[in-house]
mmCIF file of C-alpha atoms and ligand atoms in Angstrom:
data_model
loop_
_atom_site.group_PDB
_atom_site.id
_atom_site.type_symbol
_atom_site.label_atom_id
_atom_site.label_comp_id
_atom_site.label_asym_id
_atom_site.label_seq_id
_atom_site.Cartn_x
_atom_site.Cartn_y
_atom_site.Cartn_z
ATOM 1 C CA MET P 1 37.764 18.672 1.502
ATOM 2 C CA SER P 2 37.026 21.297 -1.209
ATOM 3 C CA GLU P 3 39.867 23.515 -2.323
ATOM 4 C CA GLN P 4 39.103 27.299 -2.493
ATOM 5 C CA ALA P 5 40.034 29.089 -5.219
ATOM 6 C CA ALA P 6 43.311 30.667 -6.139
ATOM 7 C CA PRO P 7 43.791 34.023 -5.198
ATOM 8 C CA GLN P 8 41.923 37.098 -7.273
ATOM 9 C CA HIS P 9 44.414 37.636 -9.272
ATOM 10 C CA ARG P 10 44.796 33.999 -10.989
ATOM 11 C CA GLN P 11 41.221 33.662 -11.430
ATOM 12 C CA ILE P 12 39.790 30.861 -13.569
ATOM 13 C CA THR P 13 37.051 31.283 -16.196
ATOM 14 C CA VAL P 14 34.868 28.071 -16.641
ATOM 15 C CA THR P 15 36.285 27.963 -20.953
ATOM 16 C CA GLU P 16 39.914 28.136 -19.362
ATOM 17 C CA HIS P 17 38.973 24.915 -16.592
ATOM 18 C CA LEU P 18 37.337 22.678 -19.514
ATOM 19 C CA LEU P 19 39.980 23.530 -22.147
ATOM 20 C CA LEU P 20 42.490 22.134 -18.378
ATOM 21 C CA HIS P 21 40.374 19.623 -18.443
ATOM 22 C CA GLN P 22 40.630 18.562 -22.166
ATOM 23 C CA LYS P 23 44.426 18.459 -21.768
ATOM 24 C CA GLN P 24 43.752 15.473 -19.389
ATOM 25 C CA SER P 25 40.607 13.980 -21.004
ATOM 26 C CA PRO P 26 41.991 13.233 -24.828
ATOM 27 C CA THR P 27 38.346 12.358 -25.772
ATOM 28 C CA ALA P 28 37.090 15.377 -25.107
ATOM 29 C CA THR P 29 36.302 18.012 -28.139
ATOM 30 C CA GLY P 30 35.619 21.420 -28.687
ATOM 31 C CA SER P 31 32.515 20.421 -28.794
ATOM 32 C CA PHE P 32 31.857 20.110 -25.426
ATOM 33 C CA THR P 33 33.209 23.358 -24.827
ATOM 34 C CA GLN P 34 31.034 24.926 -26.958
ATOM 35 C CA LEU P 35 28.271 23.557 -25.591
ATOM 36 C CA LEU P 36 28.912 24.596 -22.264
ATOM 37 C CA TYR P 37 29.799 28.097 -23.240
ATOM 38 C CA ASP P 38 25.898 28.448 -24.763
ATOM 39 C CA LEU P 39 24.545 26.643 -21.848
ATOM 40 C CA ILE P 40 26.579 29.164 -19.523
ATOM 41 C CA LEU P 41 25.842 32.159 -22.346
ATOM 42 C CA ALA P 42 21.547 31.043 -21.600
ATOM 43 C CA ALA P 43 22.371 31.345 -17.267
ATOM 44 C CA LYS P 44 23.390 35.022 -18.069
ATOM 45 C CA LEU P 45 20.412 35.831 -19.777
ATOM 46 C CA ILE P 46 18.227 33.640 -17.167
ATOM 47 C CA ALA P 47 20.185 35.143 -14.236
ATOM 48 C CA ARG P 48 19.381 38.999 -15.937
ATOM 49 C CA ASN P 49 15.478 38.005 -15.543
ATOM 50 C CA VAL P 50 15.371 36.144 -12.417
ATOM 51 C CA THR P 51 17.451 39.185 -10.384
ATOM 52 C CA LYS P 52 14.902 41.327 -11.737
ATOM 53 C CA ALA P 53 11.469 39.417 -11.256
ATOM 54 C CA GLY P 54 10.346 41.671 -9.201
ATOM 55 C CA LEU P 55 11.105 45.096 -11.219
ATOM 56 C CA LEU P 56 10.083 43.797 -14.514
ATOM 57 C CA ASP P 57 6.660 41.820 -15.277
ATOM 58 C CA VAL P 58 7.899 38.237 -15.243
ATOM 59 C CA LEU P 59 6.345 37.336 -11.931
ATOM 60 C CA GLY P 60 3.475 34.609 -11.676
ATOM 61 C CA GLY P 61 2.028 32.387 -13.903
ATOM 62 C CA THR P 62 1.170 32.281 -17.670
ATOM 63 C CA GLY P 63 -2.156 30.745 -17.120
ATOM 64 C CA GLU P 64 -0.788 27.320 -18.752
ATOM 65 C CA ILE P 65 -0.716 23.974 -17.340
ATOM 66 C CA ASN P 66 2.818 22.202 -18.363
ATOM 67 C CA VAL P 67 2.994 18.558 -19.086
ATOM 68 C CA GLN P 68 3.491 17.950 -15.394
ATOM 69 C CA GLY P 69 0.511 19.284 -14.580
ATOM 70 C CA GLU P 70 1.871 22.434 -12.933
ATOM 71 C CA ASP P 71 1.080 25.904 -13.663
ATOM 72 C CA VAL P 72 4.033 27.384 -15.950
ATOM 73 C CA GLN P 73 5.577 30.633 -14.283
ATOM 74 C CA LYS P 74 6.229 33.391 -16.693
ATOM 75 C CA LEU P 75 10.598 32.928 -15.728
ATOM 76 C CA ASP P 76 10.030 29.227 -15.940
ATOM 77 C CA ASP P 77 8.802 29.662 -19.658
ATOM 78 C CA TYR P 78 11.426 32.474 -20.290
ATOM 79 C CA ALA P 79 14.102 30.704 -18.664
ATOM 80 C CA ASN P 80 12.889 27.141 -21.277
ATOM 81 C CA ARG P 81 12.812 29.662 -24.523
ATOM 82 C CA ILE P 82 15.924 31.128 -24.213
ATOM 83 C CA LEU P 83 17.754 27.286 -23.397
ATOM 84 C CA ILE P 84 15.926 26.117 -26.454
ATOM 85 C CA HIS P 85 16.875 29.395 -28.772
ATOM 86 C CA ARG P 86 20.238 29.193 -27.588
ATOM 87 C CA LEU P 87 21.146 25.601 -27.629
ATOM 88 C CA GLN P 88 19.575 25.113 -31.485
ATOM 89 C CA ARG P 89 22.078 26.802 -32.872
ATOM 90 C CA THR P 90 25.569 25.736 -30.490
ATOM 91 C CA GLY P 91 25.392 22.951 -33.979
ATOM 92 C CA VAL P 92 27.115 20.133 -30.938
ATOM 93 C CA LEU P 93 23.399 19.018 -30.207
ATOM 94 C CA CYS P 94 21.271 16.441 -31.787
ATOM 95 C CA ALA P 95 18.522 16.286 -29.382
ATOM 96 C CA MET P 96 17.106 18.225 -26.233
ATOM 97 C CA ALA P 97 14.403 17.492 -24.142
ATOM 98 C CA SER P 98 13.195 19.499 -20.941
ATOM 99 C CA GLU P 99 10.991 19.107 -18.190
ATOM 100 C CA GLU P 100 8.628 21.611 -19.246
ATOM 101 C CA ASN P 101 8.108 20.108 -22.848
ATOM 102 C CA ALA P 102 5.965 16.725 -23.390
ATOM 103 C CA ASP P 103 8.457 15.545 -26.163
ATOM 104 C CA VAL P 104 11.712 15.156 -27.348
ATOM 105 C CA ILE P 105 12.813 19.134 -29.032
ATOM 106 C CA ASN P 106 14.856 18.307 -32.317
ATOM 107 C CA ILE P 107 17.201 20.369 -33.763
ATOM 108 C CA PRO P 108 15.819 21.998 -37.130
ATOM 109 C CA ASP P 109 17.153 21.286 -40.299
ATOM 110 C CA ALA P 110 18.466 24.850 -40.354
ATOM 111 C CA PHE P 111 21.164 24.319 -37.475
ATOM 112 C CA ARG P 112 24.029 22.403 -37.689
ATOM 113 C CA ARG P 113 23.693 19.225 -35.367
ATOM 114 C CA GLY P 114 26.573 17.126 -33.069
ATOM 115 C CA GLU P 115 26.750 13.943 -31.114
ATOM 116 C CA TYR P 116 25.332 15.577 -27.830
ATOM 117 C CA ILE P 117 21.921 15.476 -26.298
ATOM 118 C CA LEU P 118 21.086 18.233 -23.736
ATOM 119 C CA ILE P 119 17.855 17.235 -21.059
ATOM 120 C CA PHE P 120 17.252 19.924 -19.062
ATOM 121 C CA ASP P 121 14.820 21.230 -16.267
ATOM 122 C CA PRO P 122 15.139 25.389 -17.235
ATOM 123 C CA LEU P 123 14.230 26.861 -13.641
ATOM 124 C CA ASP P 124 13.617 24.644 -10.925
ATOM 125 C CA GLY P 125 11.433 25.380 -8.011
ATOM 126 C CA SER P 126 10.082 28.251 -10.141
ATOM 127 C CA SER P 127 6.957 28.231 -7.430
ATOM 128 C CA ASN P 128 9.196 30.347 -5.339
ATOM 129 C CA ILE P 129 10.592 32.617 -7.515
ATOM 130 C CA ASP P 130 7.543 34.965 -6.438
ATOM 131 C CA VAL P 131 9.057 34.828 -2.954
ATOM 132 C CA ASN P 132 12.259 35.621 -3.903
ATOM 133 C CA ILE P 133 13.734 31.714 -2.797
ATOM 134 C CA ASN P 134 16.557 30.350 -5.073
ATOM 135 C CA VAL P 135 15.739 29.088 -7.946
ATOM 136 C CA GLY P 136 17.643 26.913 -10.438
ATOM 137 C CA THR P 137 18.745 25.497 -13.807
ATOM 138 C CA ILE P 138 19.790 21.945 -13.967
ATOM 139 C CA PHE P 139 21.620 20.066 -16.873
ATOM 140 C CA SER P 140 22.086 16.585 -18.043
ATOM 141 C CA ILE P 141 24.436 15.674 -20.971
ATOM 142 C CA LEU P 142 24.539 12.518 -22.929
ATOM 143 C CA ARG P 143 26.204 11.454 -25.705
ATOM 144 C CA ARG P 144 23.734 10.061 -28.841
ATOM 145 C CA ILE P 145 24.313 5.475 -29.337
ATOM 146 C CA SER P 146 22.411 5.226 -32.146
ATOM 147 C CA PRO P 147 24.873 6.141 -35.923
ATOM 148 C CA SER P 148 25.126 9.415 -36.493
ATOM 149 C CA ASP P 149 23.279 9.455 -40.197
ATOM 150 C CA GLN P 150 20.244 7.775 -38.646
ATOM 151 C CA ASP P 151 17.429 10.231 -37.045
ATOM 152 C CA VAL P 152 17.548 11.066 -33.790
ATOM 153 C CA ALA P 153 15.905 7.891 -31.005
ATOM 154 C CA LEU P 154 14.286 7.502 -28.322
ATOM 155 C CA SER P 155 16.424 5.157 -26.645
ATOM 156 C CA ASP P 156 19.255 7.776 -27.233
ATOM 157 C CA VAL P 157 17.404 9.442 -24.974
ATOM 158 C CA LEU P 158 16.519 7.144 -22.446
ATOM 159 C CA GLN P 159 19.790 6.094 -21.163
ATOM 160 C CA PRO P 160 20.616 5.525 -17.270
ATOM 161 C CA GLY P 161 22.690 8.246 -15.589
ATOM 162 C CA TYR P 162 26.005 6.921 -15.264
ATOM 163 C CA LYS P 163 26.049 7.319 -19.158
ATOM 164 C CA GLN P 164 26.066 11.081 -18.853
ATOM 165 C CA VAL P 165 28.919 12.775 -19.778
ATOM 166 C CA GLY P 166 27.813 15.826 -18.237
ATOM 167 C CA ALA P 167 25.937 17.560 -15.577
ATOM 168 C CA GLY P 168 25.372 20.593 -13.530
ATOM 169 C CA TYR P 169 23.407 23.005 -12.380
ATOM 170 C CA VAL P 170 23.698 26.979 -12.138
ATOM 171 C CA LEU P 171 22.215 28.347 -8.756
ATOM 172 C CA TYR P 172 20.234 31.966 -9.013
ATOM 173 C CA GLY P 173 20.499 33.479 -5.670
ATOM 174 C CA PRO P 174 22.466 35.767 -3.795
ATOM 175 C CA SER P 175 25.368 34.821 -6.345
ATOM 176 C CA THR P 176 24.730 33.018 -9.860
ATOM 177 C CA MET P 177 27.039 29.902 -9.445
ATOM 178 C CA LEU P 178 27.526 27.475 -11.575
ATOM 179 C CA VAL P 179 28.214 23.766 -10.343
ATOM 180 C CA TYR P 180 29.371 21.516 -13.163
ATOM 181 C CA THR P 181 31.577 17.993 -13.585
ATOM 182 C CA THR P 182 32.273 16.371 -16.805
ATOM 183 C CA GLY P 183 33.455 12.784 -15.100
ATOM 184 C CA GLN P 184 36.423 14.481 -13.342
ATOM 185 C CA GLY P 185 35.313 15.621 -9.886
ATOM 186 C CA VAL P 186 32.576 18.849 -9.363
ATOM 187 C CA HIS P 187 33.981 22.699 -9.712
ATOM 188 C CA ALA P 188 32.047 25.505 -9.167
ATOM 189 C CA PHE P 189 31.781 28.831 -10.582
ATOM 190 C CA THR P 190 30.824 32.863 -9.424
ATOM 191 C CA LEU P 191 28.932 35.170 -11.907
ATOM 192 C CA ASP P 192 31.130 38.105 -11.332
ATOM 193 C CA PRO P 193 28.647 40.470 -12.662
ATOM 194 C CA SER P 194 31.166 43.239 -13.462
ATOM 195 C CA VAL P 195 32.572 41.485 -16.188
ATOM 196 C CA GLY P 196 29.745 38.941 -16.879
ATOM 197 C CA GLU P 197 32.324 35.669 -16.398
ATOM 198 C CA PHE P 198 32.044 32.736 -13.614
ATOM 199 C CA LEU P 199 35.379 32.442 -12.051
ATOM 200 C CA LEU P 200 36.546 29.229 -10.035
ATOM 201 C CA SER P 201 35.259 29.489 -6.669
ATOM 202 C CA LEU P 202 35.572 26.387 -5.545
ATOM 203 C CA SER P 203 37.513 22.983 -7.140
ATOM 204 C CA ASN P 204 37.052 19.464 -6.692
ATOM 205 C CA VAL P 205 34.096 19.444 -4.302
ATOM 206 C CA LYS P 206 33.679 17.062 -1.661
ATOM 207 C CA ILE P 207 30.824 15.728 0.460
ATOM 208 C CA PRO P 208 31.520 15.225 4.124
ATOM 209 C CA GLU P 209 31.230 11.194 4.688
ATOM 210 C CA THR P 210 28.881 12.654 7.013
ATOM 211 C CA GLY P 211 26.599 15.132 7.792
ATOM 212 C CA LYS P 212 24.632 17.178 10.466
ATOM 213 C CA ILE P 213 21.481 18.414 8.268
ATOM 214 C CA TYR P 214 18.389 16.164 6.932
ATOM 215 C CA SER P 215 16.292 17.904 4.155
ATOM 216 C CA VAL P 216 12.969 16.516 3.575
ATOM 217 C CA ASN P 217 9.410 18.041 3.244
ATOM 218 C CA GLU P 218 8.170 16.915 6.865
ATOM 219 C CA GLY P 219 4.665 18.139 5.844
ATOM 220 C CA ASN P 220 4.503 14.775 3.812
ATOM 221 C CA VAL P 221 4.940 12.591 7.008
ATOM 222 C CA SER P 222 1.439 11.205 7.047
ATOM 223 C CA TYR P 223 1.504 10.352 3.071
ATOM 224 C CA TRP P 224 5.148 8.094 3.399
ATOM 225 C CA ASP P 225 5.087 4.408 4.363
ATOM 226 C CA GLU P 226 6.163 3.527 7.719
ATOM 227 C CA LYS P 227 9.328 2.200 7.094
ATOM 228 C CA THR P 228 9.879 6.121 5.741
ATOM 229 C CA ALA P 229 8.535 7.948 8.234
ATOM 230 C CA LEU P 230 10.855 5.928 10.526
ATOM 231 C CA ALA P 231 14.215 6.791 8.601
ATOM 232 C CA ALA P 232 12.432 10.627 8.525
ATOM 233 C CA ALA P 233 12.763 10.276 12.289
ATOM 234 C CA SER P 234 15.877 8.354 12.996
ATOM 235 C CA PHE P 235 17.755 11.854 12.006
ATOM 236 C CA LYS P 236 15.991 13.635 15.048
ATOM 237 C CA GLY P 237 17.313 11.001 17.956
ATOM 238 C CA SER P 238 20.083 9.450 18.338
ATOM 239 C CA ASP P 239 19.806 6.142 16.195
ATOM 240 C CA ASN P 240 21.767 7.453 12.730
ATOM 241 C CA PRO P 241 25.189 7.596 11.942
ATOM 242 C CA ARG P 242 26.204 11.151 13.522
ATOM 243 C CA GLY P 243 24.643 9.327 16.870
ATOM 244 C CA ALA P 244 23.248 12.792 17.816
ATOM 245 C CA PRO P 245 19.722 14.572 16.254
ATOM 246 C CA TYR P 246 20.610 16.181 12.907
ATOM 247 C CA SER P 247 18.907 19.926 12.098
ATOM 248 C CA HIS P 248 16.461 20.289 9.860
ATOM 249 C CA ARG P 249 16.843 22.622 6.565
ATOM 250 C CA TYR P 250 14.175 23.026 4.197
ATOM 251 C CA VAL P 251 14.100 25.121 0.725
ATOM 252 C CA GLY P 252 11.755 23.787 -1.707
ATOM 253 C CA SER P 253 13.907 24.327 -3.731
ATOM 254 C CA LEU P 254 15.768 21.125 -5.119
ATOM 255 C CA VAL P 255 19.263 23.357 -6.432
ATOM 256 C CA ALA P 256 19.414 24.866 -3.306
ATOM 257 C CA ASP P 257 18.212 21.704 -0.880
ATOM 258 C CA PHE P 258 21.140 19.982 -2.782
ATOM 259 C CA HIS P 259 23.653 22.960 -3.289
ATOM 260 C CA ARG P 260 23.713 22.776 0.893
ATOM 261 C CA THR P 261 23.752 19.259 1.056
ATOM 262 C CA LEU P 262 26.952 19.229 -1.242
ATOM 263 C CA LEU P 263 28.824 22.097 0.015
ATOM 264 C CA LYS P 264 28.086 21.255 3.969
ATOM 265 C CA GLY P 265 26.940 17.577 4.008
ATOM 266 C CA GLY P 266 23.958 15.646 5.166
ATOM 267 C CA ILE P 267 20.717 13.814 2.949
ATOM 268 C CA PHE P 268 18.074 15.197 0.695
ATOM 269 C CA MET P 269 15.257 13.499 0.873
ATOM 270 C CA TYR P 270 12.271 13.047 -1.508
ATOM 271 C CA PRO P 271 10.615 9.612 -0.865
ATOM 272 C CA MET P 272 7.552 8.132 -2.186
ATOM 273 C CA ASP P 273 4.183 9.701 -1.393
ATOM 274 C CA TYR P 274 0.693 8.899 -1.959
ATOM 275 C CA LYS P 275 -0.042 12.675 -1.356
ATOM 276 C CA ASP P 276 -0.590 12.508 -5.492
ATOM 277 C CA PRO P 277 -1.340 10.577 -7.782
ATOM 278 C CA ASP P 278 2.019 10.650 -10.058
ATOM 279 C CA HIS P 279 4.456 10.414 -6.427
ATOM 280 C CA PRO P 280 3.994 6.967 -5.967
ATOM 281 C CA LYS P 281 7.374 6.919 -7.901
ATOM 282 C CA GLY P 282 8.362 9.951 -6.077
ATOM 283 C CA LYS P 283 8.343 13.867 -7.433
ATOM 284 C CA LEU P 284 11.119 14.496 -8.931
ATOM 285 C CA ARG P 285 12.065 13.300 -12.262
ATOM 286 C CA LEU P 286 15.088 10.633 -13.100
ATOM 287 C CA MET P 287 16.037 12.473 -16.428
ATOM 288 C CA CYS P 288 16.349 15.896 -15.630
ATOM 289 C CA GLU P 289 16.659 16.441 -11.745
ATOM 290 C CA ALA P 290 17.651 13.147 -9.973
ATOM 291 C CA ALA P 291 20.348 11.921 -12.714
ATOM 292 C CA PRO P 292 22.170 15.118 -12.752
ATOM 293 C CA MET P 293 22.577 15.400 -9.159
ATOM 294 C CA SER P 294 23.194 12.275 -8.531
ATOM 295 C CA LEU P 295 26.235 12.262 -10.581
ATOM 296 C CA LEU P 296 27.693 15.055 -9.420
ATOM 297 C CA ALA P 297 26.896 13.599 -5.738
ATOM 298 C CA GLU P 298 29.058 10.942 -7.198
ATOM 299 C CA GLN P 299 31.730 12.566 -8.600
ATOM 300 C CA ALA P 300 31.796 14.819 -5.005
ATOM 301 C CA GLY P 301 32.286 11.402 -2.829
ATOM 302 C CA GLY P 302 28.951 11.351 -1.629
ATOM 303 C CA MET P 303 25.799 9.005 -2.683
ATOM 304 C CA ALA P 304 22.463 8.373 -4.201
ATOM 305 C CA SER P 305 19.649 6.549 -3.741
ATOM 306 C CA ASP P 306 16.102 5.803 -4.879
ATOM 307 C CA GLY P 307 16.271 3.829 -1.749
ATOM 308 C CA ARG P 308 16.637 0.338 -2.837
ATOM 309 C CA ARG P 309 18.942 1.438 -6.490
ATOM 310 C CA ARG P 310 21.417 3.139 -7.265
ATOM 311 C CA ILE P 311 20.235 6.525 -9.294
ATOM 312 C CA LEU P 312 22.685 6.490 -12.074
ATOM 313 C CA GLU P 313 22.078 2.700 -12.778
ATOM 314 C CA ILE P 314 17.866 3.123 -13.195
ATOM 315 C CA ILE P 315 16.841 3.235 -16.882
ATOM 316 C CA PRO P 316 13.964 5.565 -17.815
ATOM 317 C CA ASP P 317 10.957 4.127 -19.191
ATOM 318 C CA THR P 318 9.752 7.014 -20.221
ATOM 319 C CA LEU P 319 10.876 10.752 -20.668
ATOM 320 C CA HIS P 320 9.737 12.309 -17.502
ATOM 321 C CA ALA P 321 10.020 9.392 -15.242
ATOM 322 C CA ARG P 322 9.516 10.211 -11.752
ATOM 323 C CA VAL P 323 11.955 8.634 -8.673
ATOM 324 C CA PRO P 324 12.064 8.722 -4.850
ATOM 325 C CA LEU P 325 15.603 10.362 -3.875
ATOM 326 C CA TYR P 326 18.166 9.930 -1.371
ATOM 327 C CA ILE P 327 20.937 11.744 -1.977
ATOM 328 C CA GLY P 328 23.901 13.573 -0.333
ATOM 329 C CA SER P 329 26.712 12.203 2.493
ATOM 330 C CA LYS P 330 27.511 8.523 1.609
ATOM 331 C CA ASN P 331 27.262 7.269 5.065
ATOM 332 C CA ASP P 332 23.711 9.026 5.911
ATOM 333 C CA VAL P 333 22.063 7.797 2.418
ATOM 334 C CA GLN P 334 23.097 4.094 3.279
ATOM 335 C CA HIS P 335 21.370 4.618 6.496
ATOM 336 C CA VAL P 336 18.262 5.210 5.115
ATOM 337 C CA ILE P 337 18.450 2.487 2.963
ATOM 338 C CA ASN P 338 19.273 0.351 5.838
ATOM 339 C CA LYS P 339 16.407 1.730 7.330
ATOM 340 C CA LEU P 340 14.214 0.813 3.809
ATOM 341 C CA LYS P 341 14.798 -2.536 4.005
HETATM 342 P P1 P6P F 401 7.712 20.422 -2.362
HETATM 343 C C1 P6P F 401 10.454 22.105 -7.302
HETATM 344 O O1 P6P F 401 8.890 22.102 -7.638
HETATM 345 C C2 P6P F 401 9.804 20.453 -6.916
HETATM 346 O O2 P6P F 401 9.942 20.010 -8.046
HETATM 347 C C3 P6P F 401 11.888 20.527 -6.378
HETATM 348 O O3 P6P F 401 12.843 21.998 -6.639
HETATM 349 C C4 P6P F 401 11.684 21.029 -4.847
HETATM 350 O O4 P6P F 401 13.221 20.290 -4.209
HETATM 351 C C5 P6P F 401 10.490 19.960 -4.423
HETATM 352 O O5 P6P F 401 10.045 20.203 -5.996
HETATM 353 C C6 P6P F 401 9.963 20.546 -3.337
HETATM 354 O O6 P6P F 401 8.546 20.051 -3.085
HETATM 355 O O7 P6P F 401 6.135 19.099 -2.065
HETATM 356 O O8 P6P F 401 7.908 19.561 -1.151
HETATM 357 O O9 P6P F 401 6.724 21.566 -2.380
#
């Protein structure tokens, strides 16, 4: 079970938590702490605007279409610019990639470079902003594989998810939460706006082995193949790991749906569908959505699959590769994998 954080007077900041972990992992360096520090600063700036979205002129779209073919909302454009501006100065990155940008983002010559690569979805679920539903920033951290004295190659970025040295998300909602892993468990921090610090609220988060909630956009059922439809339908009856019907919950914002699955268990599904020409491989992006969430899920004792393969073993063929995603309690995910065979 997840461990509630210490009483008020012993609360731990992210930086203290990272430094504590660094002592336990000799390979960790201050670079990672610096990277997370700048990521957190960007998140606080994004949180400030997200929580005031109704007051500032940041609602609605910019009129532009992004590389995904989606309307760019003003806030996700803001979030993208803040992350690129802050993180290119952190001195520990050699490249970045954003869900909003078609190509790899190089670090300008004016800034010091490092060994890490940051891949992010600046504001996932942004279509929900105008109706005040949770949105989030998702991030994935890789270490370059080519020699430091060479230019970053696309092969440095297109690595399978098990190569991630860190992953996490910031959830902007009733409270702003940071959830991350560096391969030593999953830990959750809640932003205390009165001091501007993320304070540890849950350590060593564990996903229950079997859940009671399934999460999928049932409106797509006519676009699924038969096995997918039967797998989703199984959670409405007793032919499932629980032996009883599950509750259905679907926010339509991956960070919110995943966060609930991480804490309460169950399964989140975004199957392949025939609704959109891009969706035969699913809607969600492998590198900035599925892979970071899958590292978190596995670190919390859960499971993540595309229906056949472990997400973390899939080697991206392109920067914006998409995958079907089945993620959450290991018994529930395995049940779906068995149904899809
Ligand atoms: P649908 C948001 O646009 C997103 O990328 C994820 O955050 C979310 O899980 C999914 O799309 C929702 O897609 O087709 O159900 O609206």
